[in-house]
Amino acid sequence: MPLDPTAAELLAAVQASPRAVAAHDRAAWVGLFGADAAVNDPVGSRPHIGRAAIERFYDTFIGPNTITFQVDHDFVSPPTVVRDLLIQTTMSTGATVVVPMHLRYDLVEEDGVWKITRLAAHWELAAMIMQLLRTGLPGLAAALKLGPQLIANQGLDGAAGMMRGLLGVGRAGKRVATRFLSAAAATDIGRVRGMLDHNSVIELPAGTPISVEQFTNRVRNMKWDKLIAAGREVSASVDFDTIHGVAIIEFATGATRITAIRIFTDA
């Protein structure tokens, strides 16, 4: 199905990001972001807000590395684009990691140009660190190099902010998300309600609120994979009724009760 003009413009703005990364074009990549934009990478870490912070983020995590995007699906829900993908990063020491990821881009129009106002990268920091260390000496060398580089560009406070990405709902959240998706796929309304907070929001597609009954009817026999726990959110690649999508499940602070589920789809 052809995209409408706005959706096509949003997707084009997002697709410019991997091109700038591949070209190591710092100015082009930073220029994709709007005024006071935020990069939350990974979700759960402290966001990088504003141009100067985003430039430092580039200098720390993008500039020194070779990064390729392997995109499986794009989901456009104006003014948001969600990408279901793998990112392969080869560091200066030769260590390579492949990270499953869901990327959410929220965009805003500035002077007739679509700009990224928030980039939320759903991936698991602990899993990436373990994968890096399993590469042996190149991975250890990369980790030892990244630490001083992180402190030099971000400061001690920034380094601590990055390490917050190790916290969040983790495996417990993924277990709850799995039970929730299983109950929804089985149209078990009682179990679905039992895992929701009292003011929970369900959007399918994202931006369209629906009832629990409507939700369970829509996603009957749903299948899912690629669960990613980042911060207080779990994302998953989902399929139901010939529709592909990415579900983002949000959890209450200090609990495993679900406060929102939004499914971005290709329908």
mmCIF file of C-alpha atoms in Angstrom:
data_model
loop_
_atom_site.group_PDB
_atom_site.id
_atom_site.type_symbol
_atom_site.label_atom_id
_atom_site.label_comp_id
_atom_site.label_asym_id
_atom_site.label_seq_id
_atom_site.Cartn_x
_atom_site.Cartn_y
_atom_site.Cartn_z
ATOM 1 C CA MET A 1 0.000 0.000 0.000
ATOM 2 C CA PRO A 2 1.522 3.374 -1.002
ATOM 3 C CA LEU A 3 2.195 5.775 1.833
ATOM 4 C CA ASP A 4 0.323 9.071 1.974
ATOM 5 C CA PRO A 5 2.519 12.161 1.442
ATOM 6 C CA THR A 6 2.986 12.925 5.156
ATOM 7 C CA ALA A 7 3.854 9.319 6.012
ATOM 8 C CA ALA A 8 6.327 9.186 3.126
ATOM 9 C CA GLU A 9 7.989 12.387 4.361
ATOM 10 C CA LEU A 10 8.265 11.023 7.882
ATOM 11 C CA LEU A 11 9.812 7.782 6.661
ATOM 12 C CA ALA A 12 12.241 9.688 4.432
ATOM 13 C CA ALA A 13 13.367 11.778 7.433
ATOM 14 C CA VAL A 14 13.999 8.617 9.441
ATOM 15 C CA GLN A 15 15.781 6.819 6.601
ATOM 16 C CA ALA A 16 18.259 9.695 6.427
ATOM 17 C CA SER A 17 19.651 8.634 9.820
ATOM 18 C CA PRO A 18 21.400 5.383 8.777
ATOM 19 C CA ARG A 19 22.739 7.099 5.660
ATOM 20 C CA ALA A 20 24.386 9.809 7.772
ATOM 21 C CA VAL A 21 25.698 7.181 10.208
ATOM 22 C CA ALA A 22 27.185 5.095 7.383
ATOM 23 C CA ALA A 23 28.844 8.189 5.913
ATOM 24 C CA HIS A 24 30.192 9.258 9.335
ATOM 25 C CA ASP A 25 28.542 12.626 8.627
ATOM 26 C CA ARG A 26 28.197 14.141 12.088
ATOM 27 C CA ALA A 27 26.644 17.409 10.908
ATOM 28 C CA ALA A 28 24.040 15.633 8.775
ATOM 29 C CA TRP A 29 23.059 13.231 11.558
ATOM 30 C CA VAL A 30 22.786 15.887 14.256
ATOM 31 C CA GLY A 31 20.936 18.103 11.790
ATOM 32 C CA LEU A 32 18.106 15.572 11.580
ATOM 33 C CA PHE A 33 17.044 16.545 15.106
ATOM 34 C CA GLY A 34 14.859 19.471 16.038
ATOM 35 C CA ALA A 35 15.466 22.123 18.650
ATOM 36 C CA ASP A 36 15.549 20.644 22.174
ATOM 37 C CA ALA A 37 15.270 17.100 20.770
ATOM 38 C CA ALA A 38 16.019 14.100 22.991
ATOM 39 C CA VAL A 39 17.953 10.909 22.281
ATOM 40 C CA ASN A 40 17.022 8.145 24.726
ATOM 41 C CA ASP A 41 19.440 5.369 23.740
ATOM 42 C CA PRO A 42 18.840 2.918 25.276
ATOM 43 C CA VAL A 43 15.443 3.559 26.835
ATOM 44 C CA GLY A 44 16.002 3.608 30.579
ATOM 45 C CA SER A 45 19.265 5.542 30.389
ATOM 46 C CA ARG A 46 19.334 9.301 30.934
ATOM 47 C CA PRO A 47 18.221 11.109 27.734
ATOM 48 C CA HIS A 48 20.594 13.381 25.801
ATOM 49 C CA ILE A 49 18.653 16.622 25.334
ATOM 50 C CA GLY A 50 19.576 19.490 23.023
ATOM 51 C CA ARG A 51 22.051 19.860 20.183
ATOM 52 C CA ALA A 52 25.232 19.933 22.281
ATOM 53 C CA ALA A 53 24.263 16.771 24.168
ATOM 54 C CA ILE A 54 23.304 15.005 20.935
ATOM 55 C CA GLU A 55 26.666 15.965 19.416
ATOM 56 C CA ARG A 56 28.426 14.440 22.426
ATOM 57 C CA PHE A 57 26.294 11.312 22.040
ATOM 58 C CA TYR A 58 27.424 11.047 18.408
ATOM 59 C CA ASP A 59 31.068 11.527 19.367
ATOM 60 C CA THR A 60 30.856 8.787 21.992
ATOM 61 C CA PHE A 61 28.752 6.058 20.426
ATOM 62 C CA ILE A 62 28.496 6.640 16.663
ATOM 63 C CA GLY A 63 31.555 8.429 15.326
ATOM 64 C CA PRO A 64 34.229 5.901 16.416
ATOM 65 C CA ASN A 65 32.276 2.865 15.142
ATOM 66 C CA THR A 66 31.018 1.322 11.910
ATOM 67 C CA ILE A 67 27.267 0.828 12.214
ATOM 68 C CA THR A 68 24.867 -0.858 9.808
ATOM 69 C CA PHE A 69 21.064 -1.051 10.030
ATOM 70 C CA GLN A 70 19.280 -4.269 8.999
ATOM 71 C CA VAL A 71 15.631 -3.174 8.890
ATOM 72 C CA ASP A 72 12.869 -5.811 8.843
ATOM 73 C CA HIS A 73 9.826 -3.525 8.991
ATOM 74 C CA ASP A 74 8.893 0.146 9.210
ATOM 75 C CA PHE A 75 5.638 1.246 10.821
ATOM 76 C CA VAL A 76 4.428 4.797 10.183
ATOM 77 C CA SER A 77 1.826 6.310 12.510
ATOM 78 C CA PRO A 78 2.104 10.091 12.007
ATOM 79 C CA PRO A 79 3.947 11.798 13.584
ATOM 80 C CA THR A 80 5.804 8.626 14.691
ATOM 81 C CA VAL A 81 7.864 6.007 12.862
ATOM 82 C CA VAL A 82 8.839 2.707 14.510
ATOM 83 C CA ARG A 83 11.539 0.496 12.994
ATOM 84 C CA ASP A 84 11.933 -3.222 13.727
ATOM 85 C CA LEU A 85 15.580 -4.020 13.042
ATOM 86 C CA LEU A 86 18.997 -5.328 13.968
ATOM 87 C CA ILE A 87 21.960 -2.996 14.321
ATOM 88 C CA GLN A 88 25.460 -4.319 13.737
ATOM 89 C CA THR A 89 28.244 -2.306 15.329
ATOM 90 C CA THR A 90 31.928 -2.905 14.603
ATOM 91 C CA MET A 91 34.156 -1.051 17.027
ATOM 92 C CA SER A 92 37.630 0.335 16.401
ATOM 93 C CA THR A 93 39.186 -2.741 18.041
ATOM 94 C CA GLY A 94 37.434 -5.055 15.569
ATOM 95 C CA ALA A 95 34.832 -6.340 18.035
ATOM 96 C CA THR A 96 31.399 -6.717 16.417
ATOM 97 C CA VAL A 97 28.014 -6.967 18.141
ATOM 98 C CA VAL A 98 24.589 -7.467 16.594
ATOM 99 C CA VAL A 99 21.803 -5.967 18.700
ATOM 100 C CA PRO A 100 18.050 -6.660 18.255
ATOM 101 C CA MET A 101 16.253 -3.356 18.459
ATOM 102 C CA HIS A 102 13.028 -1.417 18.093
ATOM 103 C CA LEU A 103 13.556 2.263 17.299
ATOM 104 C CA ARG A 104 10.828 4.837 17.864
ATOM 105 C CA TYR A 105 11.154 8.218 16.179
ATOM 106 C CA ASP A 106 8.745 11.007 17.126
ATOM 107 C CA LEU A 107 8.896 13.845 14.613
ATOM 108 C CA VAL A 108 7.795 17.460 14.417
ATOM 109 C CA GLU A 109 7.596 19.850 11.472
ATOM 110 C CA GLU A 110 9.933 22.838 11.719
ATOM 111 C CA ASP A 111 9.907 25.430 8.929
ATOM 112 C CA GLY A 112 8.422 22.900 6.525
ATOM 113 C CA VAL A 113 10.952 20.161 7.333
ATOM 114 C CA TRP A 114 10.261 17.073 9.438
ATOM 115 C CA LYS A 115 12.719 16.815 12.320
ATOM 116 C CA ILE A 116 13.216 14.147 14.969
ATOM 117 C CA THR A 117 12.074 15.459 18.331
ATOM 118 C CA ARG A 118 12.645 12.198 20.245
ATOM 119 C CA LEU A 119 14.541 9.025 19.425
ATOM 120 C CA ALA A 120 13.767 6.125 21.769
ATOM 121 C CA ALA A 121 15.992 3.071 21.202
ATOM 122 C CA HIS A 122 14.666 -0.132 22.712
ATOM 123 C CA TRP A 123 17.571 -2.542 23.267
ATOM 124 C CA GLU A 124 19.150 -4.346 26.205
ATOM 125 C CA LEU A 125 22.371 -2.815 27.502
ATOM 126 C CA ALA A 126 23.330 -5.784 29.696
ATOM 127 C CA ALA A 127 22.903 -8.250 26.821
ATOM 128 C CA MET A 128 25.036 -6.059 24.547
ATOM 129 C CA ILE A 129 27.816 -5.837 27.154
ATOM 130 C CA MET A 130 27.842 -9.626 27.567
ATOM 131 C CA GLN A 131 27.943 -10.114 23.801
ATOM 132 C CA LEU A 132 30.810 -7.646 23.532
ATOM 133 C CA LEU A 133 32.862 -9.396 26.214
ATOM 134 C CA ARG A 134 32.261 -12.786 24.544
ATOM 135 C CA THR A 135 34.192 -11.537 21.510
ATOM 136 C CA GLY A 136 37.364 -11.944 23.604
ATOM 137 C CA LEU A 137 40.292 -9.561 23.538
ATOM 138 C CA PRO A 138 38.797 -7.192 20.911
ATOM 139 C CA GLY A 139 35.666 -6.846 23.071
ATOM 140 C CA LEU A 140 37.640 -6.314 26.264
ATOM 141 C CA ALA A 141 39.773 -3.713 24.516
ATOM 142 C CA ALA A 142 36.632 -1.970 23.233
ATOM 143 C CA ALA A 143 35.117 -1.896 26.725
ATOM 144 C CA LEU A 144 38.317 -0.507 28.230
ATOM 145 C CA LYS A 145 38.433 2.146 25.521
ATOM 146 C CA LEU A 146 34.770 3.091 25.798
ATOM 147 C CA GLY A 147 34.930 3.824 29.537
ATOM 148 C CA PRO A 148 37.398 6.739 29.335
ATOM 149 C CA GLN A 149 35.765 7.899 26.099
ATOM 150 C CA LEU A 150 32.368 7.981 27.797
ATOM 151 C CA ILE A 151 33.700 9.970 30.745
ATOM 152 C CA ALA A 152 35.631 12.361 28.478
ATOM 153 C CA ASN A 153 32.559 13.167 26.372
ATOM 154 C CA GLN A 154 29.764 12.790 28.932
ATOM 155 C CA GLY A 155 31.460 13.345 32.303
ATOM 156 C CA LEU A 156 31.002 11.145 35.361
ATOM 157 C CA ASP A 157 27.367 12.199 35.641
ATOM 158 C CA GLY A 158 26.742 11.268 32.021
ATOM 159 C CA ALA A 159 28.437 7.898 32.478
ATOM 160 C CA ALA A 160 26.207 7.229 35.489
ATOM 161 C CA GLY A 161 23.209 8.244 33.392
ATOM 162 C CA MET A 162 24.150 5.699 30.741
ATOM 163 C CA MET A 163 24.444 2.952 33.351
ATOM 164 C CA ARG A 164 20.831 3.584 34.365
ATOM 165 C CA GLY A 165 20.062 1.596 31.218
ATOM 166 C CA LEU A 166 20.948 -1.526 33.211
ATOM 167 C CA LEU A 167 17.925 -0.948 35.446
ATOM 168 C CA GLY A 168 14.241 -1.409 34.711
ATOM 169 C CA VAL A 169 11.643 -4.155 34.505
ATOM 170 C CA GLY A 170 14.128 -6.660 33.021
ATOM 171 C CA ARG A 171 13.249 -10.353 32.933
ATOM 172 C CA ALA A 172 10.315 -9.916 35.304
ATOM 173 C CA GLY A 173 8.756 -7.424 32.918
ATOM 174 C CA LYS A 174 9.301 -9.754 29.969
ATOM 175 C CA ARG A 175 7.580 -12.568 31.853
ATOM 176 C CA VAL A 176 4.582 -10.320 32.604
ATOM 177 C CA ALA A 177 4.526 -9.126 28.983
ATOM 178 C CA THR A 178 4.539 -12.733 27.771
ATOM 179 C CA ARG A 179 1.632 -13.639 30.056
ATOM 180 C CA PHE A 180 -0.249 -10.530 28.950
ATOM 181 C CA LEU A 181 0.234 -11.231 25.241
ATOM 182 C CA SER A 182 -0.715 -14.891 25.780
ATOM 183 C CA ALA A 183 -3.913 -13.894 27.568
ATOM 184 C CA ALA A 184 -4.795 -11.365 24.859
ATOM 185 C CA ALA A 185 -4.150 -13.895 22.082
ATOM 186 C CA ALA A 186 -6.430 -16.365 23.891
ATOM 187 C CA THR A 187 -9.129 -13.649 24.311
ATOM 188 C CA ASP A 188 -8.920 -14.160 28.079
ATOM 189 C CA ILE A 189 -10.378 -10.791 29.064
ATOM 190 C CA GLY A 190 -10.248 -11.516 32.797
ATOM 191 C CA ARG A 191 -6.522 -12.270 32.796
ATOM 192 C CA VAL A 192 -5.817 -9.241 30.600
ATOM 193 C CA ARG A 193 -7.717 -6.956 32.970
ATOM 194 C CA GLY A 194 -5.896 -8.474 35.947
ATOM 195 C CA MET A 195 -2.533 -7.295 34.645
ATOM 196 C CA LEU A 196 -3.629 -3.767 33.778
ATOM 197 C CA ASP A 197 -3.392 -0.720 36.009
ATOM 198 C CA HIS A 198 -6.701 0.997 36.792
ATOM 199 C CA ASN A 199 -6.074 3.803 34.257
ATOM 200 C CA SER A 200 -4.304 1.750 31.594
ATOM 201 C CA VAL A 201 -4.372 2.865 27.976
ATOM 202 C CA ILE A 202 -4.670 0.438 25.046
ATOM 203 C CA GLU A 203 -4.055 1.806 21.556
ATOM 204 C CA LEU A 204 -4.440 -0.274 18.384
ATOM 205 C CA PRO A 205 -3.218 1.079 16.120
ATOM 206 C CA ALA A 206 -1.062 3.469 18.137
ATOM 207 C CA GLY A 207 -2.956 6.718 18.662
ATOM 208 C CA THR A 208 -6.376 5.019 18.599
ATOM 209 C CA PRO A 209 -7.659 4.088 22.075
ATOM 210 C CA ILE A 210 -9.769 0.927 22.252
ATOM 211 C CA SER A 211 -11.433 -1.140 24.977
ATOM 212 C CA VAL A 212 -10.066 -4.366 26.433
ATOM 213 C CA GLU A 213 -12.812 -6.283 24.634
ATOM 214 C CA GLN A 214 -11.957 -4.700 21.289
ATOM 215 C CA PHE A 215 -8.268 -5.353 21.882
ATOM 216 C CA THR A 216 -8.637 -9.052 22.641
ATOM 217 C CA ASN A 217 -10.935 -9.509 19.638
ATOM 218 C CA ARG A 218 -8.446 -7.803 17.322
ATOM 219 C CA VAL A 219 -5.373 -9.762 18.453
ATOM 220 C CA ARG A 220 -6.928 -13.233 18.707
ATOM 221 C CA ASN A 221 -4.253 -15.878 17.942
ATOM 222 C CA MET A 222 -1.528 -13.226 17.924
ATOM 223 C CA LYS A 223 2.075 -14.413 17.703
ATOM 224 C CA TRP A 224 5.119 -12.512 18.941
ATOM 225 C CA ASP A 225 8.872 -12.690 19.306
ATOM 226 C CA LYS A 226 11.865 -10.440 19.958
ATOM 227 C CA LEU A 227 10.857 -9.245 23.421
ATOM 228 C CA ILE A 228 13.120 -6.405 24.546
ATOM 229 C CA ALA A 229 13.117 -4.967 28.081
ATOM 230 C CA ALA A 230 14.422 -1.392 28.240
ATOM 231 C CA GLY A 231 13.742 0.834 31.215
ATOM 232 C CA ARG A 232 10.125 0.455 32.284
ATOM 233 C CA GLU A 233 9.020 -0.747 28.872
ATOM 234 C CA VAL A 234 8.948 -4.063 27.020
ATOM 235 C CA SER A 235 8.681 -4.020 23.239
ATOM 236 C CA ALA A 236 7.824 -6.966 21.014
ATOM 237 C CA SER A 237 7.435 -7.777 17.321
ATOM 238 C CA VAL A 238 3.866 -9.027 16.806
ATOM 239 C CA ASP A 239 1.775 -10.619 14.069
ATOM 240 C CA PHE A 240 -2.012 -11.039 13.988
ATOM 241 C CA ASP A 241 -4.660 -11.282 11.287
ATOM 242 C CA THR A 242 -2.015 -10.795 8.501
ATOM 243 C CA ILE A 243 -0.867 -7.593 10.258
ATOM 244 C CA HIS A 244 2.722 -6.987 11.393
ATOM 245 C CA GLY A 245 3.521 -4.598 14.198
ATOM 246 C CA VAL A 246 5.574 -3.574 17.206
ATOM 247 C CA ALA A 247 3.930 -3.499 20.622
ATOM 248 C CA ILE A 248 5.340 -1.196 23.293
ATOM 249 C CA ILE A 249 4.170 -2.151 26.783
ATOM 250 C CA GLU A 250 4.703 0.357 29.597
ATOM 251 C CA PHE A 251 4.861 -0.605 33.281
ATOM 252 C CA ALA A 252 4.039 1.315 36.438
ATOM 253 C CA THR A 253 7.009 2.566 38.459
ATOM 254 C CA GLY A 254 8.109 0.027 41.050
ATOM 255 C CA ALA A 255 5.600 -2.559 39.878
ATOM 256 C CA THR A 256 4.857 -5.019 37.123
ATOM 257 C CA ARG A 257 1.355 -3.738 36.388
ATOM 258 C CA ILE A 258 0.843 -2.498 32.840
ATOM 259 C CA THR A 259 -0.076 1.157 32.376
ATOM 260 C CA ALA A 260 -0.179 1.278 28.567
ATOM 261 C CA ILE A 261 0.160 -0.862 25.470
ATOM 262 C CA ARG A 262 0.506 0.735 22.052
ATOM 263 C CA ILE A 263 0.798 -1.331 18.899
ATOM 264 C CA PHE A 264 2.303 0.306 15.811
ATOM 265 C CA THR A 265 1.169 -1.590 12.711
ATOM 266 C CA ASP A 266 1.550 -1.657 8.946
ATOM 267 C CA ALA A 267 -2.222 -1.600 8.433
#
